[in-house]
XYZ file of C-alpha atoms in Angstrom:
544
model
C 0.000 0.000 0.000
C 1.336 3.388 -0.899
C 1.577 6.524 1.101
C -1.072 8.163 -0.993
C -3.687 5.487 -0.568
C -7.205 6.248 0.558
C -7.752 6.707 4.286
C -7.865 3.562 6.351
C -10.887 2.658 8.455
C -10.560 3.553 12.120
C -8.870 0.373 13.225
C -5.379 -0.830 13.731
C -3.389 -1.874 10.692
C -3.460 -5.637 10.255
C -0.554 -7.564 11.680
C 1.429 -8.806 8.741
C 3.331 -12.042 8.733
C 6.546 -13.080 7.043
C 5.687 -12.046 3.499
C 4.579 -8.639 4.738
C 7.968 -7.951 6.251
C 9.680 -8.995 3.044
C 7.379 -6.831 0.955
C 7.748 -3.818 3.253
C 11.515 -4.249 3.320
C 11.704 -4.594 -0.467
C 9.674 -1.400 -0.952
C 11.804 0.496 1.531
C 15.053 -0.938 0.212
C 14.135 -0.275 -3.405
C 13.437 3.377 -2.750
C 16.454 3.609 -0.482
C 18.517 2.219 -3.370
C 17.412 5.154 -5.518
C 18.270 7.551 -2.703
C 21.653 5.929 -2.086
C 22.500 6.034 -5.775
C 21.707 9.734 -5.856
C 23.713 10.131 -2.655
C 26.624 8.375 -4.297
C 26.476 10.782 -7.247
C 26.349 13.649 -4.748
C 29.400 12.255 -2.942
C 31.328 12.036 -6.197
C 30.527 15.681 -6.854
C 31.583 16.633 -3.327
C 34.923 14.831 -3.537
C 35.548 16.205 -7.031
C 34.814 19.815 -6.068
C 36.148 19.889 -2.485
C 38.862 17.200 -2.366
C 40.090 16.132 1.085
C 43.561 16.960 2.409
C 44.464 19.622 -0.169
C 41.814 22.203 0.841
C 39.952 23.064 4.083
C 36.564 22.898 2.346
C 35.954 19.148 2.536
C 36.782 18.760 6.241
C 34.693 21.824 7.118
C 31.753 20.576 5.053
C 32.022 17.095 6.582
C 31.778 18.704 10.016
C 28.802 20.817 8.952
C 26.993 17.641 7.903
C 28.081 15.534 10.867
C 26.841 17.716 13.722
C 23.166 18.144 12.707
C 23.218 14.571 11.404
C 24.178 13.362 14.873
C 20.934 14.825 16.207
C 19.084 13.589 13.139
C 20.138 10.024 13.899
C 18.808 10.415 17.416
C 15.396 11.484 16.159
C 15.223 9.559 12.879
C 16.730 6.116 13.459
C 16.513 5.992 17.225
C 15.348 7.862 20.284
C 12.045 9.654 19.741
C 11.054 7.725 16.622
C 11.900 4.361 18.214
C 9.791 5.246 21.260
C 6.986 6.751 19.183
C 6.297 3.977 16.644
C 5.400 1.248 19.204
C 3.325 3.726 21.244
C 1.487 4.989 18.168
C 0.890 1.461 16.846
C -0.479 0.408 20.251
C -2.715 3.480 20.421
C -4.050 2.747 16.934
C -4.881 -0.765 18.059
C -6.308 0.039 21.507
C -7.723 3.578 21.235
C -8.492 4.094 17.553
C -7.158 6.555 15.018
C -8.532 9.755 16.549
C -6.754 9.438 19.906
C -3.609 8.066 18.280
C -3.433 11.053 15.931
C -3.905 13.517 18.809
C -0.940 11.913 20.575
C 1.083 12.110 17.350
C 0.253 15.807 16.928
C 1.245 16.623 20.517
C 4.485 14.700 20.104
C 5.294 16.478 16.835
C 4.706 19.910 18.373
C 6.999 19.088 21.295
C 9.641 17.644 18.999
C 9.563 20.659 16.681
C 9.836 23.110 19.576
C 12.737 21.212 21.170
C 14.750 20.940 17.960
C 14.196 24.604 17.058
C 15.527 25.612 20.483
C 18.531 23.284 20.053
C 19.177 24.752 16.602
C 19.165 28.371 17.784
C 21.394 27.617 20.779
C 23.880 25.696 18.635
C 24.008 28.414 15.998
C 24.754 31.078 18.601
C 27.298 28.934 20.452
C 28.963 27.389 17.395
C 32.197 29.462 17.623
C 32.805 27.763 20.982
C 31.116 24.415 20.251
C 33.483 23.817 17.349
C 36.272 23.267 19.884
C 34.319 20.207 21.063
C 33.211 19.043 17.622
C 36.520 19.329 15.736
C 39.234 20.495 18.132
C 41.953 19.747 15.593
C 40.703 22.583 13.398
C 42.022 25.105 15.935
C 45.468 24.711 14.354
C 44.066 26.119 11.089
C 42.065 29.325 11.787
C 40.698 29.489 8.226
C 39.352 25.935 8.403
C 37.943 26.566 11.902
C 36.116 29.722 10.795
C 34.737 28.003 7.697
C 33.531 25.010 9.722
C 31.710 27.342 12.134
C 29.983 29.154 9.275
C 28.956 25.992 7.431
C 27.603 24.319 10.565
C 25.583 27.413 11.436
C 24.087 27.246 7.943
C 23.183 23.536 8.144
C 21.725 23.495 11.685
C 18.134 24.350 10.551
C 18.208 20.958 8.837
C 17.690 19.468 12.317
C 14.073 20.564 13.014
C 13.130 19.744 9.433
C 14.488 16.225 9.788
C 12.931 15.749 13.216
C 9.535 16.480 11.680
C 10.292 14.192 8.738
C 11.331 11.375 11.083
C 8.227 11.781 13.220
C 5.811 11.837 10.294
C 7.664 8.876 8.771
C 6.887 7.035 11.999
C 3.192 7.827 11.544
C 3.274 6.418 8.019
C 5.424 3.402 8.926
C 3.081 2.446 11.771
C 0.350 2.348 9.132
C 2.541 0.153 6.903
C 3.229 2.947 4.425
C 6.909 3.206 3.575
C 7.188 4.914 0.196
C 7.510 8.566 1.187
C 9.720 7.930 4.207
C 12.096 5.968 1.974
C 11.899 8.363 -0.956
C 12.254 11.678 0.895
C 16.085 11.483 1.179
C 16.282 11.689 -2.614
C 15.404 15.373 -2.261
C 18.468 15.951 -0.083
C 20.768 14.407 -2.640
C 19.224 16.241 -5.579
C 19.291 19.633 -3.856
C 22.858 19.270 -2.577
C 24.033 18.092 -5.983
C 22.303 21.003 -7.710
C 23.929 23.531 -5.380
C 27.455 22.035 -5.502
C 27.959 21.196 -9.178
C 27.857 24.749 -10.608
C 30.659 25.859 -8.262
C 34.295 25.672 -9.349
C 35.928 26.906 -6.131
C 36.060 24.380 -3.224
C 35.008 26.979 -0.631
C 32.073 28.151 -2.746
C 31.014 24.531 -3.263
C 31.007 23.962 0.502
C 28.980 27.111 1.252
C 26.397 26.488 -1.438
C 26.242 22.793 -0.569
C 25.384 23.714 3.022
C 22.584 25.960 1.797
C 21.305 23.116 -0.365
C 21.026 20.886 2.697
C 18.627 23.329 4.368
C 16.546 23.788 1.215
C 16.248 20.001 0.968
C 15.182 19.733 4.615
C 12.291 22.135 4.080
C 11.232 20.247 0.936
C 11.358 16.887 2.729
C 9.247 18.155 5.620
C 6.656 19.568 3.217
C 6.523 16.252 1.341
C 5.903 14.247 4.518
C 3.207 16.660 5.732
C 1.443 16.154 2.422
C 1.850 12.379 2.620
C 0.429 12.127 6.131
C -2.577 14.225 5.127
C -3.164 11.993 2.096
C -2.948 8.865 4.272
C -5.977 9.948 6.275
C -4.073 10.569 9.498
C -5.131 13.787 11.215
C -1.808 14.974 12.652
C -2.302 18.732 12.769
C -0.015 21.530 13.936
C -0.627 22.800 17.464
C 1.168 24.427 20.377
C 3.363 22.041 22.410
C 1.600 20.249 25.286
C 3.385 18.012 27.777
C 0.588 15.469 28.047
C 1.118 12.212 29.984
C 1.596 10.412 26.669
C 4.245 12.880 25.500
C 6.018 12.704 28.867
C 6.085 8.911 28.571
C 7.574 9.202 25.073
C 10.244 11.602 26.302
C 11.054 9.285 29.197
C 11.696 6.453 26.755
C 13.366 8.620 24.129
C 16.075 10.074 26.367
C 17.756 6.718 27.127
C 16.931 5.537 23.612
C 18.902 8.408 22.110
C 22.221 6.699 22.765
C 20.805 3.180 22.560
C 19.648 3.469 18.958
C 22.403 5.795 17.834
C 25.533 4.216 19.291
C 27.061 3.806 15.851
C 26.540 7.464 15.032
C 27.873 8.613 18.394
C 30.947 6.485 17.793
C 31.379 7.957 14.319
C 31.025 11.461 15.746
C 33.747 10.721 18.295
C 35.861 9.302 15.491
C 35.492 12.526 13.540
C 36.545 14.478 16.600
C 39.806 12.528 16.742
C 40.322 12.657 12.978
C 40.059 16.452 12.959
C 43.677 16.542 14.157
C 44.853 15.264 10.739
C 44.359 17.389 7.588
C 41.833 15.491 5.488
C 41.145 13.008 8.297
C 37.491 13.912 8.722
C 36.919 13.638 4.989
C 38.661 10.259 4.734
C 36.469 8.846 7.475
C 33.338 10.474 6.063
C 34.044 9.088 2.585
C 34.642 5.577 3.936
C 31.560 5.967 6.116
C 29.368 6.765 3.127
C 30.571 3.656 1.293
C 29.746 1.254 4.106
C 26.509 3.131 4.810
C 25.233 1.857 1.461
C 24.548 -1.697 2.691
C 23.623 -0.353 6.121
C 21.056 1.982 4.604
C 19.716 -0.505 2.093
C 19.394 -3.457 4.430
C 19.773 -2.688 8.116
C 17.713 0.476 8.335
C 15.198 -0.730 5.744
C 14.481 -4.001 7.532
C 14.710 -2.334 10.926
C 12.114 0.291 9.999
C 9.799 -2.324 8.497
C 10.416 -4.707 11.415
C 9.516 -2.387 14.299
C 5.769 -1.981 13.556
C 5.314 -5.725 13.005
C 7.345 -6.646 16.077
C 5.454 -4.101 18.191
C 2.118 -5.573 17.128
C 3.323 -9.105 17.839
C 4.492 -8.125 21.336
C 1.308 -6.154 22.073
C -0.914 -9.076 21.034
C 1.239 -11.699 22.761
C 2.056 -13.458 19.485
C 5.416 -14.930 20.488
C 5.688 -17.073 17.377
C 5.348 -14.091 15.064
C 7.838 -12.077 17.144
C 10.370 -14.924 16.833
C 9.644 -15.326 13.128
C 10.002 -11.588 12.487
C 13.431 -11.427 14.105
C 14.653 -14.655 12.477
C 13.574 -13.490 9.046
C 14.999 -10.000 9.531
C 18.420 -11.282 10.638
C 18.704 -13.880 7.866
C 17.539 -11.429 5.208
C 19.814 -8.642 6.470
C 22.915 -10.821 6.636
C 22.227 -12.354 3.217
C 22.935 -8.897 1.797
C 25.231 -7.441 4.448
C 27.849 -10.204 4.704
C 28.724 -10.124 0.984
C 28.849 -6.323 1.131
C 31.220 -6.533 4.093
C 33.325 -9.107 2.237
C 33.647 -6.721 -0.713
C 34.669 -3.797 1.503
C 37.348 -5.908 3.192
C 38.577 -7.629 0.017
C 39.021 -4.585 -2.225
C 38.981 -1.293 -0.261
C 41.736 0.284 -2.355
C 40.100 -0.702 -5.629
C 36.800 0.796 -4.429
C 38.101 4.084 -3.063
C 40.488 4.762 -5.951
C 38.047 3.727 -8.656
C 35.232 5.797 -7.207
C 36.847 8.938 -5.842
C 40.330 9.684 -7.246
C 39.648 12.648 -9.491
C 39.503 16.421 -9.293
C 40.594 17.699 -5.864
C 40.539 14.163 -4.377
C 44.086 12.762 -4.693
C 45.487 9.221 -4.805
C 46.822 9.796 -1.285
C 43.309 10.658 -0.112
C 42.024 7.454 -1.717
C 44.656 5.291 0.006
C 43.826 6.786 3.408
C 40.121 6.275 2.763
C 40.795 2.640 1.833
C 42.589 1.994 5.123
C 39.549 3.192 7.069
C 37.142 1.383 4.744
C 38.783 -1.985 5.478
C 37.974 -1.734 9.184
C 34.525 -0.298 8.594
C 33.923 -3.350 6.405
C 34.762 -5.629 9.327
C 32.211 -3.752 11.415
C 29.437 -3.545 8.817
C 27.526 -6.664 9.987
C 27.601 -5.281 13.530
C 26.278 -1.916 12.365
C 23.304 -3.701 10.773
C 22.667 -6.102 13.668
C 22.603 -3.155 16.074
C 19.652 -1.774 14.145
C 17.769 -5.065 14.382
C 18.527 -6.043 17.976
C 17.670 -2.570 19.258
C 14.208 -2.995 17.698
C 13.617 -6.077 19.839
C 14.081 -3.920 22.947
C 12.135 -0.925 21.643
C 9.157 -3.082 20.644
C 8.889 -4.106 24.317
C 9.125 -0.516 25.516
C 12.639 -1.044 26.890
C 15.063 1.710 25.947
C 17.116 1.744 29.139
C 18.831 -1.631 28.694
C 20.275 -0.894 25.241
C 21.169 2.586 26.504
C 23.491 1.063 29.098
C 25.108 -1.096 26.442
C 25.455 1.897 24.123
C 27.203 3.906 26.831
C 29.656 1.040 27.325
C 30.165 0.901 23.550
C 30.869 4.626 23.386
C 33.359 4.395 26.258
C 35.159 1.494 24.563
C 35.240 3.425 21.292
C 36.805 6.454 22.968
C 39.510 4.403 24.682
C 40.365 2.249 21.665
C 40.038 5.234 19.329
C 42.606 7.282 21.224
C 45.003 4.358 21.640
C 44.775 3.078 18.060
C 44.830 6.585 16.568
C 48.151 7.224 18.280
C 49.468 3.852 17.114
C 48.353 3.644 13.463
C 46.608 6.919 12.606
C 43.149 7.479 11.153
C 42.529 3.816 10.288
C 42.817 3.026 13.996
C 39.753 5.196 14.597
C 37.727 3.078 12.164
C 38.995 -0.095 13.848
C 37.864 1.221 17.238
C 34.378 1.926 15.864
C 34.108 -1.653 14.580
C 35.276 -3.125 17.901
C 32.809 -1.023 19.893
C 29.918 -1.927 17.596
C 30.550 -5.680 17.853
C 30.684 -5.340 21.633
C 27.319 -3.577 21.570
C 25.777 -6.341 19.452
C 27.128 -9.035 21.762
C 25.649 -7.375 24.831
C 22.213 -6.960 23.248
C 22.102 -10.476 21.817
C 23.107 -12.090 25.122
C 20.579 -10.067 27.125
C 17.691 -10.859 24.778
C 18.575 -14.555 24.992
C 18.938 -14.488 28.793
C 15.548 -12.806 29.250
C 13.888 -15.286 26.915
C 12.852 -12.574 24.460
C 14.828 -13.779 21.481
C 17.518 -16.170 20.390
C 18.140 -17.148 16.749
C 16.613 -20.495 15.876
C 18.774 -23.421 14.816
C 17.642 -22.920 11.242
C 18.691 -19.263 11.376
C 22.155 -20.155 12.714
C 22.546 -22.707 9.909
C 21.530 -20.186 7.290
C 23.876 -17.533 8.618
C 26.782 -20.009 8.493
C 25.978 -20.876 4.885
C 25.605 -17.213 3.953
C 29.009 -16.600 5.534
C 30.590 -19.359 3.434
C 29.132 -17.911 0.234
C 30.313 -14.424 1.212
C 33.834 -15.658 1.940
C 33.934 -17.379 -1.437
C 32.917 -14.180 -3.177
C 35.392 -12.200 -1.067
C 38.283 -14.413 -2.174
C 37.359 -13.842 -5.806
C 37.192 -10.074 -5.300
C 40.509 -10.048 -3.425
C 42.133 -11.879 -6.331
C 40.624 -9.397 -8.787
C 41.924 -6.496 -6.700
C 45.407 -8.044 -6.657
C 45.394 -8.525 -10.427
C 43.752 -5.158 -11.075
C 46.425 -3.984 -13.586
C 45.650 -6.978 -15.792
C 41.958 -6.081 -15.770
C 42.593 -2.429 -16.579
C 45.251 -3.000 -19.269
C 42.923 -4.058 -22.124
C 40.522 -1.246 -21.228
C 43.352 1.286 -21.365
C 44.412 -0.166 -24.701
C 40.959 0.759 -25.981
C 41.784 4.416 -25.273
C 39.713 4.766 -22.102
C 42.465 6.235 -19.898
C 41.847 9.740 -18.582
C 38.129 9.904 -19.281
C 35.466 10.640 -16.652
C 34.401 7.008 -16.975
C 37.729 5.427 -17.814
C 39.586 2.159 -17.459
C 39.723 2.043 -13.664
C 36.026 2.881 -13.320
C 34.955 0.249 -15.851
C 37.302 -2.306 -14.276
C 35.674 -1.666 -10.906
C 32.167 -1.986 -12.325
C 33.051 -5.253 -14.080
C 34.656 -6.658 -10.938
C 31.651 -5.796 -8.773
C 29.241 -7.255 -11.326
C 31.237 -10.490 -11.516
C 31.405 -10.714 -7.724
C 27.688 -10.106 -7.348
C 26.933 -12.512 -10.156
C 28.913 -15.256 -8.426
C 27.535 -14.642 -4.928
C 23.998 -15.851 -5.493
C 25.022 -19.130 -7.174
C 27.380 -19.688 -4.222
C 24.546 -18.858 -1.834
C 22.299 -21.423 -3.514
C 25.154 -23.947 -3.717
C 25.903 -23.748 0.019
C 22.197 -23.815 0.855
C 21.993 -20.415 2.507
C 18.852 -19.770 0.491
C 17.068 -22.127 -1.873
C 15.766 -20.694 -5.161
C 12.330 -22.145 -4.412
C 12.277 -20.403 -1.011
C 13.200 -17.074 -2.563
C 10.441 -17.418 -5.161
C 7.920 -18.419 -2.476
C 8.904 -15.466 -0.311
C 8.486 -13.093 -3.242
C 5.040 -14.571 -3.986
C 4.029 -14.077 -0.333
C 5.273 -10.506 -0.515
C 3.142 -9.801 -3.590
C 0.112 -11.435 -2.025
C 0.325 -9.475 1.205
């Protein structure tokens, strides 16, 4: 069902079973794929226009995106949204649409007011806050001043995204995923449109920051329209701290760190990397590459999983709760493990083939590759964090994962400082991966100990088989990366060297296509997924 469907009757959305989760995830992932592709094009434009270590523009722009995005992750992929969706779904089921929509409107008003206040305070205090965000910039006054300006420009993106996240929760709880998945496309289009016409790196950074804010306003307007078309009556009003809103805030505060541990760790990593010219940009570029599978799979399944899991918990359907988690983990890892294998097997091939052009040098690409290798090792953990946190949130428990997230952040700080001093920027990425795996281990063990969830024997077997197929593909990609000159030589002989899409770019595309083409036969061969099961799942998804 689309976001623009006719209004639902005043009853709770039906609890969907396995095929529904697959269908919802496929819709969300498909639209997220479009958004991520546009984001990738935007990233290419950013690296081409701003570079990394050669100019201050890229590091300053990365900071300007990172700070409001830290808050955005709290509200969008964790915290308030994670507390709101189960509460709204329960209210739809128990109280009907009218009362549920009143609660949603009160929550939105409170959220908008809070984020506007945060935005104004941060804008005024940014000249001093920057010492906490990127202390390494203090050694370069021009970079420091530029970072302050750009972050002040991008901060209004925060209230826009808080509203978008909240209204996405309203739509997701009603099993409508199209607009919430498609809205990020506007950010990529607007930023791209503002950056590309600029030839100077500083101008590109300033105009790119303005494009972020324009996109935020457009996204918020789109979601307001979508909610109105869905039949939900979530109207603007003055903030009211009703008992329901207070309960949401009480769950959202501990959930802020619980659902956003990865982003907090990345923010801390950027803080450390600011001491190296280009360091923030190297980490941000590597981050965007591994965020592709995370965005396509982990967030997509996690967003689609939470409403179904919440309904299963609320109705006492333990079998469906178990099935939802089993299916989500198997489906997520079927796509995430091969992506992680590719990031680990050919980080240099990826970073050089994608980014080395314009202001982005070969040295920048090699430093990005070093970080990408360790982010690849952590990618499955980044995805599993999204899924396991949903199992807690669906039961109204945000405090337990908060404690684990705080431990994860502390571990990341300690390992980040130690490894950064030992091996440089790549040590920061390694620390993030270590902290994320620790967080996953704590959540998984606690869910099992409390009897809430433990992967079934069939799920463990499937994960092992998926891992074997991914390792097989990874070995092939590693060999291709090693013999890269032999792949590029015939393409260069065809006169493709030096073009925008030249030998190295085509060699990378061919290698990725071959790797992807071999993965699924290996997956079927090892029995991770049977072709008949995949076809049956797709039929269930279409029938739901």
